[in-house]
Amino acid sequence: LAKTTQPISMDSYEGQEVNITCSHNNIATNDYITWYQQFPSQGPRFIIQGYKTKVTNEVASLFIPADRKSSTLSLPRVSLSDTAVYYCLVGSSNTGKLIFGQGTTLQVKP
Amino acid sequence: DGGITQSPKYLFRKEGQNVTLSCEQNLNHDAMYWYRQDPGQGLRLIYYSQIVNDFQKGDIAEGYSVSREKKESFPLTVTSAQKNPTAFYLCASRALTSSYEQYFGPGTRLTVT
């Protein structure tokens, strides 16, 4: 499974757009990229997933360049409640096995 | 209400005792997963199962055991062989026919003294 690397922490202010980039240099052809959000003492919550180009849903956008060696999660106009840990994962389509890294702790300030 | 339940939320045990953590889902998902999370760390995969009566080791299976006798249930036993069992344990499930979205339970915080 492809290992992912993302920044340990990021700070932002309410109303700003936040972009968190993840690198996954040895991603395999069948792998999808998935992002989760986790609040303290809770299970992670699925945010978005993609294979290539751009995916958008009601909470975030995911940008994946053509070589798929990285991806960027974009959170528009963050609020204090978006303070959480964000995980980038690369999943195998064969096993469904997901490997969580250390994640990025996002701190949104007023 | 569909979802995943884990019980209990907090569990205390003495060193040397085996303990079983419960995980039940009514989402009709085929795959189920157990993760361990230590303070300030990401999740680490212990075991996963994609079908009843079959399961695979994750990255840190030593000292743990599981069973998958029913589609809805995937209990995890933390044995006395697990050197550092105190952690936050999370169970998840996924429908194999859909995306990689895993649904997580609320977690069980196990403290062994």
Coordinates of N, CA and C in Angstrom, one line a residue:
Chain A
L1 N 0.8 -1.2 0.0 CA 0.0 0.0 0.0 C 0.9 1.2 0.0
A2 N 0.4 2.2 -0.7 CA 1.2 3.5 -0.8 C 1.2 4.2 0.5
K3 N 2.4 4.6 0.9 CA 2.5 5.4 2.2 C 2.2 6.9 1.8
T4 N 1.5 7.5 2.8 CA 1.2 8.9 2.6 C 2.0 9.8 3.5
T5 N 2.3 11.0 3.0 CA 3.0 12.0 3.8 C 2.2 13.3 3.8
Q6 N 1.9 13.9 4.9 CA 1.1 15.2 5.0 C 1.7 16.0 6.2
P7 N 1.5 17.3 6.1 CA 2.0 18.1 7.2 C 1.4 17.7 8.6
I8 N 2.2 17.8 9.6 CA 1.7 17.5 10.9 C 0.6 18.4 11.4
S9 N 0.8 19.7 11.2 CA -0.2 20.7 11.7 C -0.3 21.9 10.7
M10 N -1.5 22.5 10.8 CA -1.7 23.7 10.1 C -2.6 24.6 10.9
D11 N -2.4 25.9 10.8 CA -3.3 26.9 11.4 C -4.0 27.7 10.4
S12 N -5.3 28.1 10.7 CA -6.0 29.0 9.8 C -6.9 29.9 10.6
Y13 N -7.6 30.8 10.0 CA -8.6 31.6 10.6 C -10.0 31.4 10.0
E14 N -11.0 31.7 10.8 CA -12.4 31.5 10.4 C -12.6 32.2 9.0
G15 N -13.3 31.6 8.1 CA -13.7 32.2 6.9 C -12.6 32.0 5.8
Q16 N -11.5 31.5 6.1 CA -10.4 31.3 5.1 C -10.6 29.9 4.4
E17 N -10.0 29.8 3.2 CA -10.0 28.5 2.6 C -8.7 27.8 3.0
V18 N -8.8 26.5 3.3 CA -7.6 25.7 3.8 C -7.4 24.6 2.8
N19 N -6.1 24.5 2.4 CA -5.7 23.4 1.5 C -4.6 22.6 2.2
I20 N -4.9 21.3 2.3 CA -4.0 20.3 2.9 C -3.5 19.4 1.8
T21 N -2.2 19.4 1.6 CA -1.6 18.5 0.5 C -1.0 17.3 1.1
C22 N -1.2 16.2 0.4 CA -0.7 14.9 0.8 C 0.1 14.3 -0.4
S23 N 1.2 13.7 -0.1 CA 2.0 13.0 -1.1 C 1.9 11.5 -1.0
H24 N 1.8 10.9 -2.1 CA 1.7 9.4 -2.1 C 2.4 9.0 -3.4
N25 N 3.7 9.0 -3.3 CA 4.5 8.8 -4.5 C 4.4 7.4 -5.2
N26 N 4.1 6.4 -4.4 CA 4.0 5.0 -5.0 C 2.6 4.5 -5.0
I27 N 1.7 5.4 -5.3 CA 0.3 5.0 -5.5 C 0.2 4.0 -6.6
A28 N -0.6 3.0 -6.5 CA -0.8 2.0 -7.5 C -2.0 2.4 -8.4
T29 N -2.0 1.7 -9.5 CA -3.0 2.1 -10.6 C -4.5 2.0 -10.0
N30 N -4.7 1.0 -9.2 CA -6.1 0.7 -8.8 C -6.5 1.5 -7.5
D31 N -5.5 2.2 -6.9 CA -5.7 2.8 -5.6 C -6.6 4.1 -5.7
Y32 N -7.5 4.3 -4.8 CA -8.2 5.5 -4.6 C -7.6 6.3 -3.5
I33 N -7.9 7.6 -3.5 CA -7.4 8.5 -2.5 C -8.7 9.0 -1.7
T34 N -8.5 8.8 -0.4 CA -9.7 9.1 0.5 C -9.2 10.0 1.7
W35 N -10.1 10.9 2.1 CA -9.8 11.8 3.2 C -10.8 11.6 4.3
Y36 N -10.3 11.6 5.5 CA -11.2 11.5 6.7 C -10.9 12.6 7.7
Q37 N -11.9 12.9 8.5 CA -11.8 13.9 9.5 C -12.1 13.2 10.9
Q38 N -11.3 13.6 11.9 CA -11.5 13.0 13.2 C -11.4 14.1 14.3
F39 N -12.5 14.1 15.1 CA -12.5 14.9 16.3 C -12.0 14.1 17.5
P40 N -11.5 14.7 18.6 CA -11.0 14.0 19.7 C -12.0 12.9 20.3
S41 N -11.5 11.8 20.6 CA -12.3 10.7 21.2 C -13.5 10.3 20.4
Q42 N -13.4 10.5 19.1 CA -14.5 10.0 18.2 C -13.8 9.2 17.0
G43 N -14.6 8.4 16.3 CA -14.1 7.7 15.2 C -14.0 8.7 14.0
P44 N -13.1 8.4 13.1 CA -13.0 9.3 11.9 C -14.3 9.3 11.1
R45 N -14.5 10.4 10.3 CA -15.6 10.5 9.5 C -15.2 10.7 8.0
F46 N -15.7 10.0 7.1 CA -15.4 10.1 5.7 C -15.7 11.5 5.2
I47 N -14.8 12.1 4.5 CA -15.0 13.4 3.9 C -15.3 13.3 2.4
I48 N -14.3 12.7 1.7 CA -14.3 12.7 0.2 C -13.3 11.7 -0.3
Q49 N -13.6 11.2 -1.5 CA -12.6 10.3 -2.1 C -12.6 10.6 -3.6
G50 N -11.4 10.3 -4.3 CA -11.3 10.5 -5.7 C -10.2 9.6 -6.3
Y51 N -10.3 9.5 -7.6 CA -9.3 8.8 -8.3 C -8.3 9.7 -9.1
K52 N -8.9 10.6 -9.8 CA -8.1 11.6 -10.6 C -8.9 12.9 -10.8
T53 N -8.2 13.9 -11.2 CA -8.8 15.2 -11.5 C -9.4 15.8 -10.3
K54 N -10.6 16.3 -10.4 CA -11.2 17.0 -9.2 C -12.6 16.4 -8.8
V55 N -12.8 16.4 -7.6 CA -14.0 15.9 -7.0 C -14.5 16.9 -6.0
T56 N -15.8 17.2 -6.0 CA -16.4 18.2 -5.1 C -17.6 17.6 -4.5
N57 N -17.8 17.8 -3.2 CA -19.1 17.5 -2.6 C -19.5 18.7 -1.7
E58 N -20.4 18.5 -0.8 CA -21.0 19.6 -0.1 C -20.0 20.2 1.0
V59 N -19.0 19.5 1.3 CA -18.1 20.0 2.4 C -16.7 20.3 1.9
A60 N -16.2 19.7 0.8 CA -14.8 19.8 0.4 C -14.6 19.5 -1.1
S61 N -13.4 19.9 -1.5 CA -13.0 19.5 -2.9 C -11.7 18.8 -2.8
L62 N -11.5 17.9 -3.7 CA -10.3 17.1 -3.8 C -9.7 17.3 -5.1
F63 N -8.4 17.7 -5.2 CA -7.7 17.9 -6.4 C -6.6 16.9 -6.5
I64 N -6.6 16.2 -7.7 CA -5.6 15.2 -7.9 C -4.9 15.4 -9.2
P65 N -3.6 15.7 -9.3 CA -3.0 15.9 -10.6 C -2.9 14.6 -11.4
A66 N -2.5 14.8 -12.6 CA -2.5 13.7 -13.6 C -1.6 12.5 -13.1
D67 N -0.4 12.8 -12.5 CA 0.4 11.7 -12.1 C 0.0 11.1 -10.8
R68 N -1.0 11.6 -10.1 CA -1.6 11.1 -8.9 C -0.7 10.9 -7.8
K69 N 0.5 11.5 -7.8 CA 1.5 11.3 -6.7 C 1.2 12.2 -5.5
S70 N 0.2 13.0 -5.7 CA -0.2 13.9 -4.5 C -1.7 14.2 -4.7
S71 N -2.2 14.8 -3.6 CA -3.6 15.2 -3.7 C -3.8 16.4 -2.7
T72 N -4.7 17.2 -2.9 CA -5.0 18.4 -2.1 C -6.4 18.4 -1.7
L73 N -6.6 18.4 -0.4 CA -8.0 18.6 0.2 C -8.2 20.1 0.4
S74 N -9.3 20.6 -0.1 CA -9.6 22.0 0.0 C -10.9 22.2 0.8
L75 N -10.8 22.9 1.9 CA -12.0 23.2 2.8 C -12.3 24.7 2.6
P76 N -13.5 25.0 2.0 CA -13.8 26.4 1.8 C -14.3 27.1 3.1
R77 N -13.9 28.3 3.3 CA -14.5 29.1 4.4 C -14.6 28.3 5.7
V78 N -13.5 27.9 6.3 CA -13.5 27.1 7.5 C -14.1 27.8 8.7
S79 N -14.6 27.1 9.6 CA -15.2 27.6 10.9 C -14.4 26.9 12.0
L80 N -14.7 27.4 13.2 CA -14.0 26.8 14.4 C -14.3 25.3 14.5
S81 N -15.5 24.9 14.1 CA -15.9 23.5 14.2 C -15.1 22.6 13.2
D82 N -14.3 23.2 12.3 CA -13.5 22.4 11.4 C -12.2 22.0 12.1
T83 N -11.9 22.5 13.3 CA -10.7 22.1 14.0 C -10.8 20.7 14.3
A84 N -9.8 19.9 13.7 CA -9.8 18.5 13.8 C -8.5 17.9 13.2
V85 N -8.4 16.6 13.2 CA -7.3 16.0 12.5 C -7.8 15.4 11.1
Y86 N -7.1 15.7 10.1 CA -7.5 15.3 8.7 C -6.5 14.2 8.2
Y87 N -7.0 13.1 7.8 CA -6.2 12.0 7.3 C -6.3 11.8 5.8
C88 N -5.2 11.6 5.2 CA -5.2 11.2 3.8 C -4.8 9.8 3.7
L89 N -5.6 9.0 2.9 CA -5.3 7.6 2.8 C -5.4 7.2 1.4
V90 N -4.6 6.1 1.1 CA -4.7 5.5 -0.2 C -5.2 4.1 0.0
G91 N -6.2 3.7 -0.7 CA -6.8 2.4 -0.4 C -6.7 1.5 -1.6
S92 N -6.6 0.2 -1.2 CA -6.5 -0.9 -2.3 C -7.9 -1.3 -2.7
S93 N -8.1 -1.3 -4.0 CA -9.5 -1.7 -4.5 C -9.7 -3.2 -4.3
N94 N -8.6 -3.9 -4.0 CA -8.7 -5.4 -3.9 C -9.1 -5.8 -2.5
T95 N -8.4 -5.2 -1.5 CA -8.6 -5.6 -0.1 C -9.4 -4.7 0.7
G96 N -9.6 -3.5 0.2 CA -10.3 -2.5 1.1 C -9.5 -2.1 2.3
K97 N -8.2 -2.4 2.3 CA -7.4 -2.1 3.4 C -6.9 -0.7 3.3
L98 N -7.1 0.1 4.4 CA -6.7 1.5 4.4 C -5.6 1.7 5.5
I99 N -4.6 2.4 5.2 CA -3.6 2.7 6.1 C -3.7 4.2 6.5
F100 N -3.9 4.4 7.8 CA -3.9 5.8 8.3 C -2.5 6.3 8.7
G101 N -2.2 7.5 8.3 CA -0.9 8.0 8.7 C -1.2 8.8 10.0
Q102 N -0.3 9.8 10.3 CA -0.5 10.6 11.5 C -1.5 11.7 11.4
G103 N -1.8 12.0 10.1 CA -2.8 13.1 9.9 C -2.2 14.5 10.0
T104 N -3.1 15.4 9.7 CA -2.8 16.9 9.8 C -3.7 17.5 10.8
T105 N -3.2 18.0 11.9 CA -4.0 18.7 12.9 C -4.3 20.1 12.4
L106 N -5.5 20.4 12.1 CA -5.9 21.8 11.6 C -6.5 22.5 12.8
Q107 N -5.9 23.7 13.1 CA -6.4 24.5 14.2 C -7.0 25.8 13.5
V108 N -8.3 26.0 13.7 CA -9.0 27.2 13.1 C -9.1 28.2 14.3
K109 N -8.6 29.4 14.1 CA -8.7 30.4 15.1 C -9.7 31.5 14.7
P110 N -10.3 32.1 15.8 CA -11.4 33.1 15.5 C -10.8 34.4 14.9
Chain B
D1 N -32.4 3.0 13.4 CA -31.1 3.7 13.2 C -30.1 2.8 12.8
G2 N -29.5 3.0 11.6 CA -28.4 2.2 11.2 C -27.1 2.7 11.6
G3 N -26.1 1.8 11.9 CA -24.8 2.3 12.4 C -24.0 1.2 13.0
I4 N -22.9 1.6 13.7 CA -22.0 0.7 14.3 C -22.0 1.0 15.8
T5 N -22.2 0.0 16.6 CA -22.1 0.1 18.0 C -20.9 -0.6 18.6
Q6 N -20.3 0.1 19.5 CA -19.2 -0.5 20.3 C -19.5 -0.4 21.8
S7 N -19.2 -1.5 22.4 CA -19.5 -1.5 23.9 C -18.4 -2.2 24.6
P8 N -18.1 -1.8 25.8 CA -18.5 -0.5 26.4 C -17.7 0.7 25.9
K9 N -18.0 1.9 26.3 CA -17.3 3.0 25.9 C -16.0 3.1 26.7
Y10 N -16.0 2.8 27.9 CA -14.8 2.7 28.8 C -14.7 1.3 29.4
L11 N -13.4 0.8 29.4 CA -13.2 -0.5 30.0 C -11.9 -0.5 30.7
F12 N -12.0 -1.1 31.9 CA -10.8 -1.2 32.8 C -10.5 -2.6 33.1
R13 N -9.3 -3.0 33.0 CA -8.9 -4.4 33.3 C -7.5 -4.4 34.0
K14 N -7.3 -5.5 34.7 CA -6.1 -5.7 35.3 C -5.1 -6.4 34.3
E15 N -3.8 -6.1 34.4 CA -2.8 -6.7 33.6 C -2.9 -8.3 33.7
G16 N -2.8 -8.9 32.6 CA -2.8 -10.4 32.6 C -4.2 -11.0 32.3
Q17 N -5.2 -10.1 32.2 CA -6.5 -10.6 31.9 C -6.8 -10.4 30.4
N18 N -7.5 -11.4 29.8 CA -8.0 -11.2 28.4 C -9.3 -10.3 28.5
V19 N -9.5 -9.5 27.5 CA -10.7 -8.7 27.4 C -11.3 -8.7 26.0
T20 N -12.6 -8.8 25.9 CA -13.2 -8.8 24.5 C -14.0 -7.5 24.3
L21 N -13.7 -6.9 23.2 CA -14.4 -5.6 22.9 C -15.5 -6.0 21.8
S22 N -16.7 -5.4 22.0 CA -17.8 -5.8 21.1 C -17.9 -4.7 20.0
C23 N -18.2 -5.2 18.8 CA -18.5 -4.4 17.6 C -19.7 -5.0 16.8
E24 N -20.8 -4.3 16.7 CA -21.9 -4.7 16.0 C -22.3 -3.7 14.9
Q25 N -22.7 -4.1 13.8 CA -23.2 -3.2 12.7 C -24.5 -3.7 12.1
N26 N -25.4 -2.8 11.8 CA -26.7 -3.2 11.1 C -26.8 -2.5 9.8
L27 N -25.6 -2.3 9.2 CA -25.6 -1.6 7.9 C -25.5 -2.6 6.7
N28 N -25.5 -3.9 7.1 CA -25.4 -5.0 6.1 C -24.0 -4.9 5.3
H29 N -23.0 -4.4 6.0 CA -21.7 -4.3 5.3 C -21.0 -5.6 5.4
D30 N -20.2 -5.8 4.3 CA -19.5 -7.1 4.2 C -18.2 -7.0 5.0
A31 N -17.5 -5.9 4.9 CA -16.2 -5.8 5.5 C -16.2 -5.1 6.9
M32 N -15.4 -5.6 7.8 CA -15.3 -4.9 9.1 C -13.8 -4.8 9.5
Y33 N -13.5 -3.8 10.3 CA -12.1 -3.5 10.6 C -12.0 -3.2 12.1
W34 N -10.8 -3.5 12.7 CA -10.4 -3.0 14.0 C -9.1 -2.2 13.9
Y35 N -9.2 -1.0 14.6 CA -8.0 -0.1 14.6 C -7.7 0.2 16.1
R36 N -6.4 0.5 16.3 CA -6.0 1.0 17.6 C -5.4 2.4 17.4
Q37 N -5.7 3.3 18.3 CA -5.2 4.6 18.3 C -4.6 5.0 19.6
D38 N -3.4 5.4 19.6 CA -2.7 5.9 20.8 C -2.7 7.4 20.8
P39 N -2.5 8.0 21.9 CA -2.6 9.5 22.0 C -1.7 10.2 21.0
G40 N -2.3 11.1 20.3 CA -1.6 11.9 19.3 C -1.1 11.1 18.1
Q41 N -1.6 9.9 17.9 CA -1.2 9.1 16.8 C -2.3 8.8 15.8
G42 N -2.0 8.3 14.7 CA -3.0 7.9 13.7 C -3.5 6.6 14.1
L43 N -4.4 6.0 13.3 CA -5.0 4.7 13.5 C -4.1 3.6 12.9
R44 N -4.0 2.5 13.6 CA -3.2 1.4 13.1 C -4.2 0.2 13.0
L45 N -4.1 -0.5 11.9 CA -5.0 -1.6 11.6 C -4.6 -2.8 12.3
I46 N -5.5 -3.4 13.1 CA -5.2 -4.7 13.8 C -5.6 -5.9 13.0
Y47 N -6.9 -6.0 12.7 CA -7.5 -7.1 11.9 C -8.5 -6.5 11.0
Y48 N -8.8 -7.2 9.9 CA -10.0 -6.9 9.1 C -10.6 -8.1 8.5
S49 N -11.8 -8.0 8.1 CA -12.5 -9.2 7.6 C -13.4 -8.7 6.5
Q50 N -13.4 -9.4 5.4 CA -14.2 -9.1 4.2 C -15.4 -10.0 4.0
I51 N -15.4 -11.1 4.8 CA -16.5 -12.1 4.6 C -16.6 -12.9 5.9
V52 N -17.7 -13.4 6.2 CA -17.9 -14.2 7.4 C -17.0 -15.4 7.4
N53 N -16.5 -15.7 8.6 CA -15.5 -16.8 8.8 C -14.2 -16.7 8.2
D54 N -13.8 -15.4 7.8 CA -12.5 -15.1 7.2 C -12.1 -13.8 7.7
F55 N -10.8 -13.7 8.0 CA -10.2 -12.4 8.5 C -8.7 -12.4 8.2
Q56 N -8.2 -11.2 8.1 CA -6.7 -11.1 7.8 C -6.1 -10.2 8.9
K57 N -4.8 -10.4 9.1 CA -4.0 -9.6 10.1 C -3.7 -8.3 9.4
G58 N -3.8 -7.3 10.3 CA -3.3 -5.9 9.9 C -1.9 -5.8 10.2
D59 N -1.5 -4.6 10.6 CA -0.1 -4.3 10.8 C 0.3 -4.6 12.3
I60 N -0.6 -4.7 13.2 CA -0.3 -4.9 14.6 C -1.1 -5.9 15.2
A61 N -1.2 -7.1 14.6 CA -2.1 -8.2 15.1 C -1.6 -8.9 16.3
E62 N -0.3 -8.8 16.6 CA 0.2 -9.6 17.7 C -0.4 -9.2 19.0
G63 N -0.9 -10.3 19.7 CA -1.5 -10.0 21.0 C -3.1 -9.8 20.9
Y64 N -3.6 -9.9 19.7 CA -5.0 -9.7 19.5 C -5.6 -10.9 18.8
S65 N -6.9 -11.2 19.0 CA -7.6 -12.2 18.2 C -9.0 -11.7 17.8
V66 N -9.5 -12.2 16.7 CA -10.9 -11.8 16.3 C -11.6 -13.1 15.9
S67 N -12.9 -12.9 15.7 CA -13.8 -13.9 15.1 C -14.8 -13.2 14.2
R68 N -15.3 -13.9 13.2 CA -16.4 -13.3 12.4 C -17.4 -14.4 12.0
E69 N -18.1 -14.8 13.1 CA -19.1 -15.8 12.9 C -20.4 -15.3 12.3
K70 N -20.7 -14.1 12.4 CA -21.9 -13.4 11.9 C -21.5 -12.2 11.1
K71 N -22.2 -11.9 10.1 CA -21.9 -10.7 9.3 C -21.9 -9.4 10.1
E72 N -22.8 -9.4 11.1 CA -23.1 -8.2 11.9 C -22.0 -7.9 13.0
S73 N -21.3 -9.0 13.3 CA -20.5 -8.9 14.5 C -19.0 -9.2 14.3
F74 N -18.1 -8.5 14.9 CA -16.7 -8.7 14.7 C -16.0 -8.4 16.1
P75 N -16.1 -9.2 17.0 CA -15.5 -8.9 18.3 C -14.0 -9.1 18.3
L76 N -13.3 -8.2 19.1 CA -11.9 -8.2 19.2 C -11.5 -8.6 20.7
T77 N -10.6 -9.6 20.8 CA -10.1 -10.0 22.1 C -8.7 -9.5 22.2
V78 N -8.4 -8.7 23.3 CA -7.1 -8.3 23.6 C -6.6 -9.2 24.6
T79 N -5.5 -10.0 24.3 CA -5.0 -11.0 25.1 C -3.9 -10.5 26.0
S80 N -3.6 -11.3 27.0 CA -2.5 -10.9 27.9 C -1.2 -10.8 27.2
A81 N -1.1 -11.3 26.0 CA 0.2 -11.3 25.3 C 0.4 -9.9 24.7
Q82 N -0.6 -9.1 24.7 CA -0.4 -7.7 24.1 C 0.3 -6.9 25.2
K83 N 1.5 -6.4 24.8 CA 2.3 -5.7 25.8 C 1.8 -4.4 26.3
N84 N 1.2 -3.6 25.4 CA 0.7 -2.3 25.8 C -0.7 -2.1 25.3
P85 N -1.6 -2.8 26.0 CA -3.0 -2.8 25.5 C -3.8 -1.5 25.8
T86 N -3.3 -0.6 26.6 CA -4.1 0.6 26.9 C -4.1 1.5 25.7
A87 N -5.3 1.7 25.1 CA -5.5 2.5 23.9 C -6.9 2.7 23.6
F88 N -7.2 3.5 22.6 CA -8.5 3.8 22.1 C -8.7 2.8 20.9
Y89 N -9.8 2.0 21.0 CA -10.0 1.0 19.9 C -11.2 1.4 19.1
L90 N -11.1 1.4 17.8 CA -12.1 1.8 16.9 C -12.5 0.6 15.9
C91 N -13.7 0.4 15.8 CA -14.3 -0.6 14.8 C -14.9 0.2 13.7
A92 N -14.8 -0.4 12.5 CA -15.4 0.2 11.3 C -15.9 -0.9 10.4
S93 N -16.8 -0.4 9.5 CA -17.3 -1.4 8.5 C -17.4 -0.7 7.2
R94 N -17.5 -1.5 6.1 CA -17.6 -0.9 4.7 C -18.4 -1.8 3.8
A95 N -19.1 -1.3 2.9 CA -19.8 -2.1 1.9 C -18.8 -2.3 0.8
L96 N -18.5 -3.5 0.5 CA -17.4 -3.8 -0.5 C -17.8 -3.3 -1.9
T97 N -19.1 -3.2 -2.2 CA -19.5 -2.8 -3.5 C -19.5 -1.3 -3.7
S98 N -19.2 -0.6 -2.7 CA -19.3 0.9 -2.9 C -17.9 1.5 -2.7
S99 N -17.8 2.7 -2.3 CA -16.5 3.4 -2.2 C -15.7 2.9 -1.1
Y100 N -14.7 3.7 -0.8 CA -13.8 3.3 0.3 C -14.3 3.9 1.6
E101 N -15.5 4.4 1.7 CA -16.0 5.0 2.9 C -16.2 3.9 4.0
Q102 N -15.5 4.1 5.0 CA -15.6 3.3 6.2 C -16.4 4.0 7.2
Y103 N -17.4 3.3 7.8 CA -18.2 3.9 8.9 C -17.6 3.4 10.2
F104 N -17.3 4.4 11.1 CA -16.7 4.1 12.4 C -17.7 4.1 13.5
G105 N -17.4 3.2 14.5 CA -18.2 3.3 15.7 C -17.6 4.3 16.7
P106 N -18.2 4.5 17.8 CA -17.8 5.5 18.8 C -16.5 5.2 19.5
G107 N -16.0 4.0 19.4 CA -14.8 3.6 20.1 C -14.9 3.1 21.5
T108 N -14.0 2.3 21.9 CA -13.8 1.8 23.3 C -12.5 2.2 23.8
R109 N -12.5 2.9 24.9 CA -11.2 3.3 25.5 C -10.9 2.3 26.6
L110 N -9.8 1.5 26.4 CA -9.4 0.4 27.2 C -8.2 0.9 28.1
T111 N -8.3 0.7 29.4 CA -7.2 1.0 30.3 C -6.9 -0.3 31.1
V112 N -5.6 -0.7 30.9 CA -5.1 -1.8 31.7 C -4.1 -1.4 32.7
T113 N -4.3 -1.8 33.9 CA -3.4 -1.4 35.0 C -2.8 -2.6 35.7

